[in-house]
Amino acid sequence: MMKRLIASLAAVASFTGTSQAAETDYKLRLLEYNQPDVVVDLGVGLWAWPMPMDYDGDGDNDLLVACPDKPSNGVYFFENASDDPSNPMPVFRPGVRLGKATQNMQVSYVDGQPRVLQPGNEYARDAATGKFDFEKATKIYSQANVHQNGVRANMWRYVDFDGDGDQDIAVGVGDWTDLAWDHAYDSMGRWQNGPLHGYVYIIKNEGSAESPNYSDKPVRLQAAGGDIDVFGWPSPNFADFDGDGDLDLLCGEFLDGFTYFENVGSREKPDYAAGSRLKDDTGAPLVLHLQMITPTAFDWDSMVTSI
């Protein structure tokens, strides 16, 4: 039986004694936690960035989650206890902290292997042990922000954008410049400022897979003749979502939905159609009733050969 526990107290008071208040004996006892038979919702705190992968190499899909905030800062490893890669809803073992976390940590998959980036940097993974060094990042690009304004979201992923066999870099940025919420309403309560913007940049690899040489001129990606622009927090995911052999694009946003951009070009020369909001199986908008949606495209139940 699944039990769900929400604990917000560190201690509870119990008392024994007579009916006279002066003789009442109060005692404190600590609440027990980490009971092995208790199942709770998986979580690490604020700003959880999911990074699914087979971290321990046992054939099923585990979950790494990066939490850059306080007091739970760290990258946590949640081991899949099912030993079944087709299980869509496994119960994970308690999280184990692997190292510190920073803002905007995202996972990419290159030749089936996870690569973890943060703006302008990559965290190295030991080929023998499979462990990441989250205490030290290796610079892969000269700039941490490729956008002309300051950004809130700054999401970096590897992608072979043009199908030439090497890894380019996709960067999703969230620009709040037009929002500027201070004094944004007029005397009638009408919003006078602009929305959040979520743009996607491509940094081309002008070198090779073995010796990458990234362009110093990132290009803002377009769809239907204009810049791709979702409502902030784009978290770009490139994958063949419709099974036609090229890479489509799925973006999150600051609010609660997803925008899909179909590649109507080719694998080598992508051309993106106008974005459309994802819908569920009833035709209603697919929403999560949360904010800052940070999707990661991943074949969780191993139903397809690749994405």
PDB file of N, CA and C in Angstrom, residues 99-144:
ATOM      1  N   GLY A  99      27.054  15.957  -5.471  1.00  0.00           N
ATOM      2  CA  GLY A  99      27.924  17.134  -5.529  1.00  0.00           C
ATOM      3  C   GLY A  99      27.068  18.376  -5.587  1.00  0.00           C
ATOM      4  N   LYS A 100      27.715  19.526  -5.728  1.00  0.00           N
ATOM      5  CA  LYS A 100      26.979  20.785  -5.730  1.00  0.00           C
ATOM      6  C   LYS A 100      26.303  21.006  -7.080  1.00  0.00           C
ATOM      7  N   ALA A 101      25.268  21.837  -7.061  1.00  0.00           N
ATOM      8  CA  ALA A 101      24.535  22.166  -8.283  1.00  0.00           C
ATOM      9  C   ALA A 101      24.638  23.665  -8.549  1.00  0.00           C
ATOM     10  N   THR A 102      24.567  24.013  -9.829  1.00  0.00           N
ATOM     11  CA  THR A 102      24.521  25.405 -10.236  1.00  0.00           C
ATOM     12  C   THR A 102      23.247  25.653 -11.033  1.00  0.00           C
ATOM     13  N   GLN A 103      22.962  26.893 -11.334  1.00  0.00           N
ATOM     14  CA  GLN A 103      21.780  27.220 -12.122  1.00  0.00           C
ATOM     15  C   GLN A 103      21.891  26.654 -13.534  1.00  0.00           C
ATOM     16  N   ASN A 104      20.739  26.303 -14.121  1.00  0.00           N
ATOM     17  CA  ASN A 104      20.637  25.958 -15.538  1.00  0.00           C
ATOM     18  C   ASN A 104      21.434  24.711 -15.938  1.00  0.00           C
ATOM     19  N   MET A 105      21.436  23.698 -15.125  1.00  0.00           N
ATOM     20  CA  MET A 105      22.083  22.438 -15.490  1.00  0.00           C
ATOM     21  C   MET A 105      21.129  21.615 -16.345  1.00  0.00           C
ATOM     22  N   GLN A 106      21.604  21.176 -17.529  1.00  0.00           N
ATOM     23  CA  GLN A 106      20.764  20.416 -18.441  1.00  0.00           C
ATOM     24  C   GLN A 106      21.541  19.221 -18.995  1.00  0.00           C
ATOM     25  N   VAL A 107      20.804  18.156 -19.309  1.00  0.00           N
ATOM     26  CA  VAL A 107      21.424  16.953 -19.832  1.00  0.00           C
ATOM     27  C   VAL A 107      21.180  16.864 -21.338  1.00  0.00           C
ATOM     28  N   SER A 108      22.203  16.426 -22.068  1.00  0.00           N
ATOM     29  CA  SER A 108      22.112  16.111 -23.493  1.00  0.00           C
ATOM     30  C   SER A 108      22.466  14.649 -23.657  1.00  0.00           C
ATOM     31  N   TYR A 109      22.131  14.091 -24.805  1.00  0.00           N
ATOM     32  CA  TYR A 109      22.454  12.680 -25.073  1.00  0.00           C
ATOM     33  C   TYR A 109      23.214  12.609 -26.389  1.00  0.00           C
ATOM     34  N   VAL A 110      24.466  12.203 -26.303  1.00  0.00           N
ATOM     35  CA  VAL A 110      25.344  12.114 -27.465  1.00  0.00           C
ATOM     36  C   VAL A 110      25.751  10.656 -27.638  1.00  0.00           C
ATOM     37  N   ASP A 111      25.375  10.066 -28.773  1.00  0.00           N
ATOM     38  CA  ASP A 111      25.641   8.642 -29.010  1.00  0.00           C
ATOM     39  C   ASP A 111      25.106   7.790 -27.858  1.00  0.00           C
ATOM     40  N   GLY A 112      23.947   8.190 -27.342  1.00  0.00           N
ATOM     41  CA  GLY A 112      23.297   7.432 -26.284  1.00  0.00           C
ATOM     42  C   GLY A 112      23.841   7.669 -24.892  1.00  0.00           C
ATOM     43  N   GLN A 113      24.825   8.557 -24.755  1.00  0.00           N
ATOM     44  CA  GLN A 113      25.431   8.803 -23.451  1.00  0.00           C
ATOM     45  C   GLN A 113      25.076  10.204 -22.946  1.00  0.00           C
ATOM     46  N   PRO A 114      24.804  10.333 -21.650  1.00  0.00           N
ATOM     47  CA  PRO A 114      24.424  11.640 -21.101  1.00  0.00           C
ATOM     48  C   PRO A 114      25.624  12.571 -20.984  1.00  0.00           C
ATOM     49  N   ARG A 115      25.389  13.835 -21.326  1.00  0.00           N
ATOM     50  CA  ARG A 115      26.387  14.896 -21.168  1.00  0.00           C
ATOM     51  C   ARG A 115      25.696  16.043 -20.441  1.00  0.00           C
ATOM     52  N   VAL A 116      26.279  16.525 -19.376  1.00  0.00           N
ATOM     53  CA  VAL A 116      25.652  17.551 -18.548  1.00  0.00           C
ATOM     54  C   VAL A 116      26.346  18.890 -18.781  1.00  0.00           C
ATOM     55  N   LEU A 117      25.547  19.893 -19.195  1.00  0.00           N
ATOM     56  CA  LEU A 117      26.067  21.230 -19.459  1.00  0.00           C
ATOM     57  C   LEU A 117      25.447  22.243 -18.512  1.00  0.00           C
ATOM     58  N   GLN A 118      26.156  23.347 -18.322  1.00  0.00           N
ATOM     59  CA  GLN A 118      25.609  24.571 -17.767  1.00  0.00           C
ATOM     60  C   GLN A 118      26.242  25.697 -18.575  1.00  0.00           C
ATOM     61  N   PRO A 119      25.727  26.922 -18.527  1.00  0.00           N
ATOM     62  CA  PRO A 119      26.117  27.942 -19.493  1.00  0.00           C
ATOM     63  C   PRO A 119      27.619  28.041 -19.741  1.00  0.00           C
ATOM     64  N   GLY A 120      28.009  27.704 -20.976  1.00  0.00           N
ATOM     65  CA  GLY A 120      29.400  27.804 -21.399  1.00  0.00           C
ATOM     66  C   GLY A 120      30.306  26.709 -20.902  1.00  0.00           C
ATOM     67  N   ASN A 121      29.771  25.718 -20.171  1.00  0.00           N
ATOM     68  CA  ASN A 121      30.613  24.712 -19.532  1.00  0.00           C
ATOM     69  C   ASN A 121      29.986  23.321 -19.601  1.00  0.00           C
ATOM     70  N   GLU A 122      30.837  22.304 -19.414  1.00  0.00           N
ATOM     71  CA  GLU A 122      30.392  20.917 -19.310  1.00  0.00           C
ATOM     72  C   GLU A 122      31.016  20.283 -18.075  1.00  0.00           C
ATOM     73  N   TYR A 123      30.249  19.411 -17.437  1.00  0.00           N
ATOM     74  CA  TYR A 123      30.762  18.642 -16.312  1.00  0.00           C
ATOM     75  C   TYR A 123      31.299  17.319 -16.827  1.00  0.00           C
ATOM     76  N   ALA A 124      32.554  17.056 -16.543  1.00  0.00           N
ATOM     77  CA  ALA A 124      33.206  15.848 -17.051  1.00  0.00           C
ATOM     78  C   ALA A 124      32.646  14.602 -16.379  1.00  0.00           C
ATOM     79  N   ARG A 125      32.606  13.513 -17.152  1.00  0.00           N
ATOM     80  CA  ARG A 125      32.179  12.224 -16.623  1.00  0.00           C
ATOM     81  C   ARG A 125      33.309  11.225 -16.774  1.00  0.00           C
ATOM     82  N   ASP A 126      33.604  10.512 -15.718  1.00  0.00           N
ATOM     83  CA  ASP A 126      34.653   9.505 -15.746  1.00  0.00           C
ATOM     84  C   ASP A 126      34.204   8.311 -16.575  1.00  0.00           C
ATOM     85  N   ALA A 127      34.945   7.998 -17.617  1.00  0.00           N
ATOM     86  CA  ALA A 127      34.546   6.924 -18.522  1.00  0.00           C
ATOM     87  C   ALA A 127      34.544   5.565 -17.833  1.00  0.00           C
ATOM     88  N   ALA A 128      35.397   5.381 -16.836  1.00  0.00           N
ATOM     89  CA  ALA A 128      35.495   4.084 -16.161  1.00  0.00           C
ATOM     90  C   ALA A 128      34.400   3.891 -15.120  1.00  0.00           C
ATOM     91  N   THR A 129      34.122   4.929 -14.334  1.00  0.00           N
ATOM     92  CA  THR A 129      33.166   4.794 -13.226  1.00  0.00           C
ATOM     93  C   THR A 129      31.775   5.313 -13.581  1.00  0.00           C
ATOM     94  N   GLY A 130      31.671   6.171 -14.597  1.00  0.00           N
ATOM     95  CA  GLY A 130      30.394   6.765 -14.953  1.00  0.00           C
ATOM     96  C   GLY A 130      29.989   7.929 -14.069  1.00  0.00           C
ATOM     97  N   LYS A 131      30.861   8.342 -13.153  1.00  0.00           N
ATOM     98  CA  LYS A 131      30.534   9.427 -12.235  1.00  0.00           C
ATOM     99  C   LYS A 131      30.890  10.778 -12.839  1.00  0.00           C
ATOM    100  N   PHE A 132      30.037  11.766 -12.573  1.00  0.00           N
ATOM    101  CA  PHE A 132      30.302  13.136 -12.996  1.00  0.00           C
ATOM    102  C   PHE A 132      31.055  13.876 -11.897  1.00  0.00           C
ATOM    103  N   ASP A 133      31.906  14.803 -12.306  1.00  0.00           N
ATOM    104  CA  ASP A 133      32.572  15.677 -11.349  1.00  0.00           C
ATOM    105  C   ASP A 133      31.785  16.985 -11.284  1.00  0.00           C
ATOM    106  N   PHE A 134      30.842  17.063 -10.345  1.00  0.00           N
ATOM    107  CA  PHE A 134      30.011  18.246 -10.229  1.00  0.00           C
ATOM    108  C   PHE A 134      30.663  19.351  -9.406  1.00  0.00           C
ATOM    109  N   GLU A 135      31.899  19.133  -8.998  1.00  0.00           N
ATOM    110  CA  GLU A 135      32.631  20.170  -8.278  1.00  0.00           C
ATOM    111  C   GLU A 135      33.441  21.056  -9.216  1.00  0.00           C
ATOM    112  N   LYS A 136      33.584  20.619 -10.488  1.00  0.00           N
ATOM    113  CA  LYS A 136      34.414  21.366 -11.426  1.00  0.00           C
ATOM    114  C   LYS A 136      33.847  21.231 -12.824  1.00  0.00           C
ATOM    115  N   ALA A 137      33.694  22.375 -13.506  1.00  0.00           N
ATOM    116  CA  ALA A 137      33.187  22.381 -14.875  1.00  0.00           C
ATOM    117  C   ALA A 137      34.302  22.751 -15.845  1.00  0.00           C
ATOM    118  N   THR A 138      34.216  22.210 -17.058  1.00  0.00           N
ATOM    119  CA  THR A 138      35.194  22.489 -18.113  1.00  0.00           C
ATOM    120  C   THR A 138      34.584  23.450 -19.120  1.00  0.00           C
ATOM    121  N   LYS A 139      35.285  24.526 -19.439  1.00  0.00           N
ATOM    122  CA  LYS A 139      34.758  25.533 -20.359  1.00  0.00           C
ATOM    123  C   LYS A 139      34.704  24.964 -21.765  1.00  0.00           C
ATOM    124  N   ILE A 140      33.572  25.164 -22.444  1.00  0.00           N
ATOM    125  CA  ILE A 140      33.421  24.740 -23.828  1.00  0.00           C
ATOM    126  C   ILE A 140      33.150  25.912 -24.761  1.00  0.00           C
ATOM    127  N   TYR A 141      32.853  27.090 -24.184  1.00  0.00           N
ATOM    128  CA  TYR A 141      32.558  28.246 -25.018  1.00  0.00           C
ATOM    129  C   TYR A 141      32.970  29.510 -24.276  1.00  0.00           C
ATOM    130  N   SER A 142      33.366  30.528 -25.027  1.00  0.00           N
ATOM    131  CA  SER A 142      33.936  31.729 -24.424  1.00  0.00           C
ATOM    132  C   SER A 142      32.905  32.569 -23.684  1.00  0.00           C
ATOM    133  N   GLN A 143      31.630  32.520 -24.123  1.00  0.00           N
ATOM    134  CA  GLN A 143      30.591  33.337 -23.512  1.00  0.00           C
ATOM    135  C   GLN A 143      29.614  32.466 -22.736  1.00  0.00           C
ATOM    136  N   ALA A 144      29.209  32.959 -21.565  1.00  0.00           N
ATOM    137  CA  ALA A 144      28.172  32.256 -20.816  1.00  0.00           C
ATOM    138  C   ALA A 144      26.785  32.736 -21.205  1.00  0.00           C
TER     139      ALA A 144
END
